[in-house]
Coordinates of C-alpha atoms and ligand atoms in Angstrom, one line a residue:
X2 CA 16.6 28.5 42.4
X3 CA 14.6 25.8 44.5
X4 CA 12.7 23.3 43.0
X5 CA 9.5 24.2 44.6
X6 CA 9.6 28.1 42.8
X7 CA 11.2 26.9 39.4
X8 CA 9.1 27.5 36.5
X9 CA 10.3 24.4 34.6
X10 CA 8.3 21.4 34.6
X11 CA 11.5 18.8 35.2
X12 CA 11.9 20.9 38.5
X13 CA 8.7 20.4 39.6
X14 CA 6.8 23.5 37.6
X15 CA 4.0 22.9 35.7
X16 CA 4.2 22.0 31.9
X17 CA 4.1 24.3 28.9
X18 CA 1.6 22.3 27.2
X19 CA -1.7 22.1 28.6
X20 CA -3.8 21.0 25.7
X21 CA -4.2 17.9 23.9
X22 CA -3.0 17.4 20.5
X23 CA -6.0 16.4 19.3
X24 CA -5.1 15.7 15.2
X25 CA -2.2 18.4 15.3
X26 CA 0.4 15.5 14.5
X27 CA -2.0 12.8 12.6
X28 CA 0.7 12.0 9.2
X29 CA -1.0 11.2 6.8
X30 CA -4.6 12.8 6.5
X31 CA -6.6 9.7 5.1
X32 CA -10.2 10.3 4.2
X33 CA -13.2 8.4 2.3
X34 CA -11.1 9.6 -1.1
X35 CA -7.9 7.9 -0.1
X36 CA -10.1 4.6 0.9
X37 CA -12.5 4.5 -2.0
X38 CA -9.4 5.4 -4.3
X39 CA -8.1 1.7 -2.6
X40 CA -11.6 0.2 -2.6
X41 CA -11.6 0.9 -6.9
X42 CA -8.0 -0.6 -7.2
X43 CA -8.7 -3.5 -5.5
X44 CA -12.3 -4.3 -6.6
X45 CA -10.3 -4.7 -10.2
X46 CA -7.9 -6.8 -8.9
X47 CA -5.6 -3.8 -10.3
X48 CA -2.8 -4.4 -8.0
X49 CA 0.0 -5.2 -10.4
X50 CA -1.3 -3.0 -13.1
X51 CA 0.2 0.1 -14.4
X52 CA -2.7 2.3 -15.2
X53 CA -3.2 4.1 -12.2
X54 CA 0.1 4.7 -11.9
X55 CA 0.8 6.2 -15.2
X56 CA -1.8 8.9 -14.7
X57 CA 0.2 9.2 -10.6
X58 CA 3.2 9.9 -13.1
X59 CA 1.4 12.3 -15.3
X60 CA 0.1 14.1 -11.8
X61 CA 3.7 14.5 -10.9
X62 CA 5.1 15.7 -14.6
X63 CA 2.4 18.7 -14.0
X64 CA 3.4 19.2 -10.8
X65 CA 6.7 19.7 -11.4
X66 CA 6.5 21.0 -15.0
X67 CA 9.2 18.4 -16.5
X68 CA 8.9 16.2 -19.0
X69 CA 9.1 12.4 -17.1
X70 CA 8.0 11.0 -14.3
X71 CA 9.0 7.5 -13.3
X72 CA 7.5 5.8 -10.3
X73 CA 9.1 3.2 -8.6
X74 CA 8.1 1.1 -5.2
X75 CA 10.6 2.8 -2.6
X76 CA 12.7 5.8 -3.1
X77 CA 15.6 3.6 -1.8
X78 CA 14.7 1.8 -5.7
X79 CA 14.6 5.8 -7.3
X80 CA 17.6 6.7 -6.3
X81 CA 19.7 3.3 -7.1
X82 CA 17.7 3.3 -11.1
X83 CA 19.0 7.1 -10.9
X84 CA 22.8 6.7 -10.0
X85 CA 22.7 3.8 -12.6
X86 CA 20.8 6.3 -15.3
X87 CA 23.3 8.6 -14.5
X88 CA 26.2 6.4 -15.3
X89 CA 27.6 4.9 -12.3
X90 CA 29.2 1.6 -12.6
X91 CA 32.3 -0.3 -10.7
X92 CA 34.9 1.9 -9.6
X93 CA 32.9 4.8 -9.9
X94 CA 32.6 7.6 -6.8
X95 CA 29.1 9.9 -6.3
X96 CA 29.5 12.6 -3.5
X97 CA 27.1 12.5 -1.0
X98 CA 26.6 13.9 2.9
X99 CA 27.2 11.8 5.3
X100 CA 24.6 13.4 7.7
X101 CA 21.3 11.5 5.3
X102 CA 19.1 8.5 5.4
X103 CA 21.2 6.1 4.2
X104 CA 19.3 5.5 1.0
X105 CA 21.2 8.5 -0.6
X106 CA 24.4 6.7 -0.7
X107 CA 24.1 3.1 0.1
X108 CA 22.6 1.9 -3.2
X109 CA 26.0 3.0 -5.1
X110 CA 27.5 0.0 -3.7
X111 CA 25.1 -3.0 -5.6
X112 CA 26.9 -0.9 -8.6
X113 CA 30.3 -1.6 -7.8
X114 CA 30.8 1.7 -7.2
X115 CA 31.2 3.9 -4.1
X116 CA 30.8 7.5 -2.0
X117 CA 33.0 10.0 -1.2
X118 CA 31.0 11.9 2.0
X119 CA 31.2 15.9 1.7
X120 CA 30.5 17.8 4.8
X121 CA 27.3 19.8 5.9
X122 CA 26.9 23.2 6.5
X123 CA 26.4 24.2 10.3
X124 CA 23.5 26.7 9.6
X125 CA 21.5 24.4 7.3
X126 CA 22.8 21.0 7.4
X127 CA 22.7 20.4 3.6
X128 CA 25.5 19.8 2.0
X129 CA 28.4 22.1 1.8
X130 CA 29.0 23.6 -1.9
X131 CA 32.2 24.7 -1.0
X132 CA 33.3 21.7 0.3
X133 CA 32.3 19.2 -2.5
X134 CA 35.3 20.4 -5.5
X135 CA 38.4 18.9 -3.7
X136 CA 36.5 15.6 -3.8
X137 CA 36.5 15.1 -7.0
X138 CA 38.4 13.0 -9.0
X139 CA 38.5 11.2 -12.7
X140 CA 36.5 8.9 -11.1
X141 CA 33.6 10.9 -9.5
X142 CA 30.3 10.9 -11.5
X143 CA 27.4 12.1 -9.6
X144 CA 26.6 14.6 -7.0
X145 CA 24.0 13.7 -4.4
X146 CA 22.3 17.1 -2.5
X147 CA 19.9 15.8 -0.3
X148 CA 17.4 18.1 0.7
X149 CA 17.6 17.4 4.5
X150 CA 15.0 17.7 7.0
X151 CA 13.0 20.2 4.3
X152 CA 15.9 22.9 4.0
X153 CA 16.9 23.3 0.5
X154 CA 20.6 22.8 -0.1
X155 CA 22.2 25.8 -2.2
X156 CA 21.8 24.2 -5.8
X157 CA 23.5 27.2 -7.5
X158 CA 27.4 26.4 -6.7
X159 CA 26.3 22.5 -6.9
X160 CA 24.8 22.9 -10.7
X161 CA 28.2 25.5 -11.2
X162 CA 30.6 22.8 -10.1
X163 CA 28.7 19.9 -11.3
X164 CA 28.7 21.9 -14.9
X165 CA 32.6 22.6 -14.7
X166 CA 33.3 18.9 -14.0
X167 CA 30.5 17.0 -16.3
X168 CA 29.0 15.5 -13.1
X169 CA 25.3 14.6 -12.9
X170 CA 23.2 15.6 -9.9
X171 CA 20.9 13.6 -8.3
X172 CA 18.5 15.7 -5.9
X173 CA 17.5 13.5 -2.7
X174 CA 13.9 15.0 -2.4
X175 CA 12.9 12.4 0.1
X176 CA 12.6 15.3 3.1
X177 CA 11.3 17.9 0.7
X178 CA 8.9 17.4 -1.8
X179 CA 7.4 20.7 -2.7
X180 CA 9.8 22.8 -1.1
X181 CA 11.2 25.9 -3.1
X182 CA 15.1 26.9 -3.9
X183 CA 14.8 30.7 -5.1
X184 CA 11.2 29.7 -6.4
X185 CA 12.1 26.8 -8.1
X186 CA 10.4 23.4 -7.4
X187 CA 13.1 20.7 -5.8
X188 CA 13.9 17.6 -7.9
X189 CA 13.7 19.9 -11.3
X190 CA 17.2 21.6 -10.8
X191 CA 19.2 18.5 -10.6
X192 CA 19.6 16.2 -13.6
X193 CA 17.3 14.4 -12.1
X194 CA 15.1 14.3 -8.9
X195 CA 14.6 11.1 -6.8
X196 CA 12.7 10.9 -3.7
X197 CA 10.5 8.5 -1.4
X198 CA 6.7 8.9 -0.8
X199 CA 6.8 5.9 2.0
X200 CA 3.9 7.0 4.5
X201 CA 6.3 9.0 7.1
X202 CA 7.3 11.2 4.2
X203 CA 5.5 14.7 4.0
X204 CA 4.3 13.7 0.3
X205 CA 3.0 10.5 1.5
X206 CA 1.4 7.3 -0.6
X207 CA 2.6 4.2 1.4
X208 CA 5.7 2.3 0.3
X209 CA 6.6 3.8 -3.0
X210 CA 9.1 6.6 -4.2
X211 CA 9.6 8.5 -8.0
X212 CA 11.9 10.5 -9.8
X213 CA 11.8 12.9 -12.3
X214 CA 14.3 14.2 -15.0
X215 CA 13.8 16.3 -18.3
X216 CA 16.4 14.1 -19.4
X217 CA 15.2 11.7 -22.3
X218 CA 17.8 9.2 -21.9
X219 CA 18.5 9.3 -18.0
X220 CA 14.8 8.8 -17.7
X221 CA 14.8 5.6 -20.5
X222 CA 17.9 4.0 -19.0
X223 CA 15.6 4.1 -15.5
X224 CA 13.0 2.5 -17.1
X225 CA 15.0 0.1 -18.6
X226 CA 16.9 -0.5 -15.0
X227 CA 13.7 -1.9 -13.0
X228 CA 10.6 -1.4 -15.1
X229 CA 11.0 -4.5 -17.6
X230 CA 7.4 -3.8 -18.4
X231 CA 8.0 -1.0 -20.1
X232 CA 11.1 -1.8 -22.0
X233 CA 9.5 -2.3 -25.1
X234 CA 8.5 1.5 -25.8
X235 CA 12.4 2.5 -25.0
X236 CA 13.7 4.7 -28.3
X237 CA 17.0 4.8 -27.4
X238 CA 19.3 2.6 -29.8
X239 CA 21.8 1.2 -26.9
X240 CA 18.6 0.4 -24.9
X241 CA 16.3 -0.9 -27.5
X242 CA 18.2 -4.5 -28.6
X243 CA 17.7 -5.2 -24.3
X244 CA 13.9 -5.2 -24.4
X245 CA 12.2 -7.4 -22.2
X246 CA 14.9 -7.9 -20.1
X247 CA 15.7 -5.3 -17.0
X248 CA 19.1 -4.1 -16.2
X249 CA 19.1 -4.0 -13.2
X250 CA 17.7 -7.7 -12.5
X251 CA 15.4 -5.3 -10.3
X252 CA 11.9 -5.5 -10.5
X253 CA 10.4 -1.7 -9.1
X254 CA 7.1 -1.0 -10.1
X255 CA 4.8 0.5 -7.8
X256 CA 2.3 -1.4 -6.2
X257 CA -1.2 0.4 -7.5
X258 CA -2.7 0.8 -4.1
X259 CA 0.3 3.2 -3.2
X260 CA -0.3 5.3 -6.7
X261 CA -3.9 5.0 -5.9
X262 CA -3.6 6.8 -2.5
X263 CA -0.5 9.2 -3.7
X264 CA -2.9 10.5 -6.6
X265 CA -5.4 11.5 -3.9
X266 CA -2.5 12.7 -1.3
X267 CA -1.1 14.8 -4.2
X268 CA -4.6 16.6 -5.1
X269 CA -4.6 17.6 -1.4
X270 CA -1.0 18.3 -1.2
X271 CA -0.7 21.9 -1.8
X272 CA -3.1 23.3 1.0
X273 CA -2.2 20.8 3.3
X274 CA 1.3 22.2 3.0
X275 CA 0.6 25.7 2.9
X276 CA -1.3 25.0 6.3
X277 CA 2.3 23.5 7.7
X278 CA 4.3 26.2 6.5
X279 CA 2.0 28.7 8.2
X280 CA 2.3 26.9 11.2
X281 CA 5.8 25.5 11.4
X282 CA 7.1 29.7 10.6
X283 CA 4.7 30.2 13.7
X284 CA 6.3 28.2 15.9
X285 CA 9.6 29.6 14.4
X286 CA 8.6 33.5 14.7
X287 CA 7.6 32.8 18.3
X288 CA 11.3 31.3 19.5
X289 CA 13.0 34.2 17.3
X290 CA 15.6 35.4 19.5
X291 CA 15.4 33.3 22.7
X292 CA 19.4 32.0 23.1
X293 CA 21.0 29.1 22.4
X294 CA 18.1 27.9 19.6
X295 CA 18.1 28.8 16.3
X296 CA 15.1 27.7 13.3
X297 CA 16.2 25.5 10.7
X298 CA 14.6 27.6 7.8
X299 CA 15.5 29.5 5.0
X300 CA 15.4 33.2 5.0
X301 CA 12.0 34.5 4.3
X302 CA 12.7 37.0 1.4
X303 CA 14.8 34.3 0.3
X304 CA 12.8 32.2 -2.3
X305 CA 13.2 29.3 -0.8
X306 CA 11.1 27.0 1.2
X307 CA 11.4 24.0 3.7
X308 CA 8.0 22.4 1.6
X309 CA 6.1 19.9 3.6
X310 CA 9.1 20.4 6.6
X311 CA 9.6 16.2 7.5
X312 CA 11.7 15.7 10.3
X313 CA 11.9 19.4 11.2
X314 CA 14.6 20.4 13.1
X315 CA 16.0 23.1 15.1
X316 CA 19.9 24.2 15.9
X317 CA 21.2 24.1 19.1
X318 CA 23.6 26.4 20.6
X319 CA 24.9 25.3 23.7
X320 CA 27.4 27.7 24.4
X321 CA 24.5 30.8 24.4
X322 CA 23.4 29.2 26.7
X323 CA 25.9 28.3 29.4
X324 CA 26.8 25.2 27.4
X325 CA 23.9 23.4 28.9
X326 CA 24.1 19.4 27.5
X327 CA 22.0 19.0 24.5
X328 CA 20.1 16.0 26.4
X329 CA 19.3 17.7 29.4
X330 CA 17.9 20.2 27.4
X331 CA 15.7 17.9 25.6
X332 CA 14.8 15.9 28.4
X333 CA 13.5 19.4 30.2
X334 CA 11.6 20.1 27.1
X335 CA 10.3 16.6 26.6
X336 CA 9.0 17.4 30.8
X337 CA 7.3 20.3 29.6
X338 CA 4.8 18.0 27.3
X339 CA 6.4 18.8 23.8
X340 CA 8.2 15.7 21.5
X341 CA 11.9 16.5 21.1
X342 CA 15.2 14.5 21.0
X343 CA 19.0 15.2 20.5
X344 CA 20.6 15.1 17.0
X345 CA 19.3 13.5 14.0
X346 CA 20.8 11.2 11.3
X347 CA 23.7 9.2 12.8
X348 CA 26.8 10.0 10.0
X349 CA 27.2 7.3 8.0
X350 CA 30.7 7.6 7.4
X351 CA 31.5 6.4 11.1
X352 CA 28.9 3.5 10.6
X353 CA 30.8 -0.2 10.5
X354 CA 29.5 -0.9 6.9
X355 CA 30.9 1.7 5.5
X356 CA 34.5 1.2 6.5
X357 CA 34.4 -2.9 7.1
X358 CA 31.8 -4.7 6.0
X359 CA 32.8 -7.2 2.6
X360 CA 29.5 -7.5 1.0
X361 CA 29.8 -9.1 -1.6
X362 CA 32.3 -11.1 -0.9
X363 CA 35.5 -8.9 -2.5
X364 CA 37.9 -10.1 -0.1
X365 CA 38.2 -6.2 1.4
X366 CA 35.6 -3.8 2.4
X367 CA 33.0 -3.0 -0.6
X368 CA 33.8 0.9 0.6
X369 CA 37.0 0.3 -1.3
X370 CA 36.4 -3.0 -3.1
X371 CA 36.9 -1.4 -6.6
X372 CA 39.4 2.1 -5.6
X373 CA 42.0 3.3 -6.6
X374 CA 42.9 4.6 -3.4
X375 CA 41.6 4.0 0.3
X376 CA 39.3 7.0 0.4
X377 CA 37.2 5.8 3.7
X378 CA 36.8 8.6 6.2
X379 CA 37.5 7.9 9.9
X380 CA 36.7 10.2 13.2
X381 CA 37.3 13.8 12.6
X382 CA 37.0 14.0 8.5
X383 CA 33.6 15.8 8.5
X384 CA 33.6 18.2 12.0
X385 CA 30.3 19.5 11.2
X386 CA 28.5 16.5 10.5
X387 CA 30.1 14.7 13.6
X388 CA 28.7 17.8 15.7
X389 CA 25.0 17.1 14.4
X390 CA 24.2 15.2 18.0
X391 CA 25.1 17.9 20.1
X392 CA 24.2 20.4 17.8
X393 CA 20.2 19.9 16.5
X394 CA 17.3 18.0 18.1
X395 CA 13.7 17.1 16.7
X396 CA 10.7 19.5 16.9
X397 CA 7.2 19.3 16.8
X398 CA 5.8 18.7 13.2
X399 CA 2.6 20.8 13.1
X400 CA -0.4 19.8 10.8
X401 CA -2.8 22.2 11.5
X402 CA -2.4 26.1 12.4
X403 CA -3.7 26.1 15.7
X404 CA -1.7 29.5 17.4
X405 CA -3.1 28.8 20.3
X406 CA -1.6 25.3 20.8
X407 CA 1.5 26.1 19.1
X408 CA 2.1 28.5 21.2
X409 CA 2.5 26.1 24.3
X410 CA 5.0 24.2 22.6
X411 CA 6.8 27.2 21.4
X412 CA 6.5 28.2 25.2
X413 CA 8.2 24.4 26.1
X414 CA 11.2 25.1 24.4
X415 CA 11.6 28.8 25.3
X416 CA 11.4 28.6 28.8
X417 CA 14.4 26.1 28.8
X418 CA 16.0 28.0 26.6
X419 CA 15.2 31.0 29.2
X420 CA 16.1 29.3 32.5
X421 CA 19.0 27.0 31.6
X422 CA 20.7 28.4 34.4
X423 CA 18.9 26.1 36.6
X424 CA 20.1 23.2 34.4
X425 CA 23.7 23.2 34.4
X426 CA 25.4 22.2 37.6
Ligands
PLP521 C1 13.2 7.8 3.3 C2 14.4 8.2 2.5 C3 14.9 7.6 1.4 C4 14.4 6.2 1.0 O1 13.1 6.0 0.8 P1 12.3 4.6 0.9 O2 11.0 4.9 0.3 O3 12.2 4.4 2.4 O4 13.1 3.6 0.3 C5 15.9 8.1 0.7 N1 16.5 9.2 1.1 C6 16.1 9.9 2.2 C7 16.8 11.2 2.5 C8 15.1 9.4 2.9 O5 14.7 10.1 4.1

């Protein structure tokens, strides 16, 4: 087809999407109640303090019906006082994805321990239950699912293994706070929950993170990792002669104007997610069935939910398609006026620091500075992960249910979908 009587706007068509955003991407809502919540904080000179973060904690132990809450200022800092509170110390392996901000695994490492990457699945790009068993080994204490891009991963086989082996589970909750597995709230199914709140985050308060166990003593030995503060109300008898001192020689309290704002995100929360879901499954009803993309989303009768959807994704499938490139396609898609690009996470498990970097001065790599074995995995260990670039691309987060405007942006990615015949050489 000529240029001049394509429909597609990198051919010279005219774009999908005609109207203006407007708000329908603004992350986070801030109002008056999120700036006089700072105002009150700072007029005290409350900063440093701890009260309005202890009632933030006691927002989140209703939330999520469990019996702790610990806040922390980054999730990066939740889920390093978690692998420690779950027992992780030199020589020890968690099991992680590889496809994942690398705050789910990284941290292991200023432990002297280290991670042994499991693959994804190709449908839901969580973590594969079935491939997670032959990884483990007398050394292996923790299991990290991480929640990615809002999907829940299948925490049913991961608790059953995780049981059989005495493994703990830490839930990265980073991408999914409020999100459902079979009607159950993430970060309560896991031994404990960790998870960012940093202002890109769907539950967002600024720089700051929590996690959440029903676990006395995981949640005391995170306290008494980076909360020196508080180490004098720790009960428990190996942790009560350390008072006053932290663990960790980590210092993570939350700064109060973050626990000040998160208090006021979380009362809004809810709704504001409800409105998100409505309008992210919108988006994903209209594109039902139009080749070679597939939503990244639970079944509906399913239980499960993608919660506030960060960094929502769709699944590309090239060869429906006439194996059109995965950046052509998002280029045409990006001409037809809606935000997309190719892939997502780069796997860590290919990344230079993971297989090379000394960092702390070991005299080999810190990958496999305390091993028993040379467990680093090179190009071709974890097929499905390594196919992520060619296989998913960003879409557009919604905010608001707006059909009409949705629509357009449905309409951007369908008609490349649609006329990718035009595309491929
Ligand atoms: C953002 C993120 C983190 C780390 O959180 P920070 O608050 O930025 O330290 C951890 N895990 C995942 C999956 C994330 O996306």
């Amino acid at each position: 087809m000529s240029a001049a009587t394509s429909p597609l706007a990198i051919l010279g068509g005219p774009k999908a999407v005609q109207s203006e955003a407007g708000d329908m991407f603004t992350w986070p809502i801030i109002t008056e109640e999120d700036e006089q919540a700072v105002l009150e904080v700072l007029r005290v000179g409350g900063m440093s303090g701890t009260e309005v973060t202890a009632v933030f904690e006691q927002d989140l132990v209703e939330w999520h019906g469990v019996k702790h809450a610990l806040c922390t200022n980054t999730g990066t800092a939740a889920l390093l006082a978690s692998m420690w509170a779950c027992g992780v110390g030199v020589g020890d392996e968690i099991i992680a994805p590889s496809l994942t901000y690398w705050a789910s695994a990284l941290p292991v490492f200023s432990l002297g321990g280290t991670v042994v990457f499991a693959d994804v699945c190709a449908d839901t790009i969580t973590i594969d239950p079935v491939d997670i068993e032959h990884r483990i080994t007398e050394r292996t204490k923790a299991i990290v699912p991480v929640h990615y891009a809002g999907y829940p991963c299948d925490m049913d086989p991961i608790m059953e293994i995780a049981g059989r082996h005495d493994l703990k589970v830490i839930e990265d909750v980073s991408h999914a706070q409020g999100g459902l597995y079979k009607g159950r709230l993430l970060g309560t199914i896991g031994h404990v929950g960790a998870m960012s709140i940093m202002s890109g985050k769907s539950l967002a308060c600024g720089e700051g993170g929590f996690l959440i166990t029903d676990d006395e003593e995981l949640y005391e030995r995170a306290v008494a990792f980076g909360h020196y503060e508080r180490t004098g109300q720790l009960q428990h008898p190996d942790l009560k002669p350390f008072a006053g001192l932290p663990w960790g020689g980590a210092k993570f309290r939350m700064h109060q104007l973050s626990s000040a704002v998160g208090r006021v995100q979380l009362r809004h929360y809810r709704a504001r997610m409800e409105e998100i879901q409505q309008s992210m499954n919108h988006f994903w009803d209209l594109l039902e069935g139009v080749p070679g993309i597939k939503a990244h989303r639970p079944a509906k009768d399913s239980g499960s939910t993608m919660g506030g959807w960060y960094a929502a994704h769709g699944l590309y499938r090239a060869e429906a398609i006439g194996g059109l490139d995965i950046h052509r396609f998002a280029e045409a898609v990006r001409a037809e006026g809606a935000p997309t690009n190719a892939g997502a996470n780069f796997p860590l498990h290919l990344h230079p620091l993971l297989n090379e970097a000394d960092i702390y001065g070991h005299g080999k790599p810190t990958r496999i500075a305390n091993s028993n074995r040379d467990l680093r995995q090179g190009p071709g260990s974890l097929p499905v992960t390594e196919s992520i670039p060619t296989s998913c691309y960003s879409v557009p987060w919604f905010k608001h249910y707006r059909p009409d405007i949705i629509a357009e942006y449905a309409l951007a990615f369908r008609k490349v979908a649609e006329h990718a015949d035009e595309l491929t050489p």
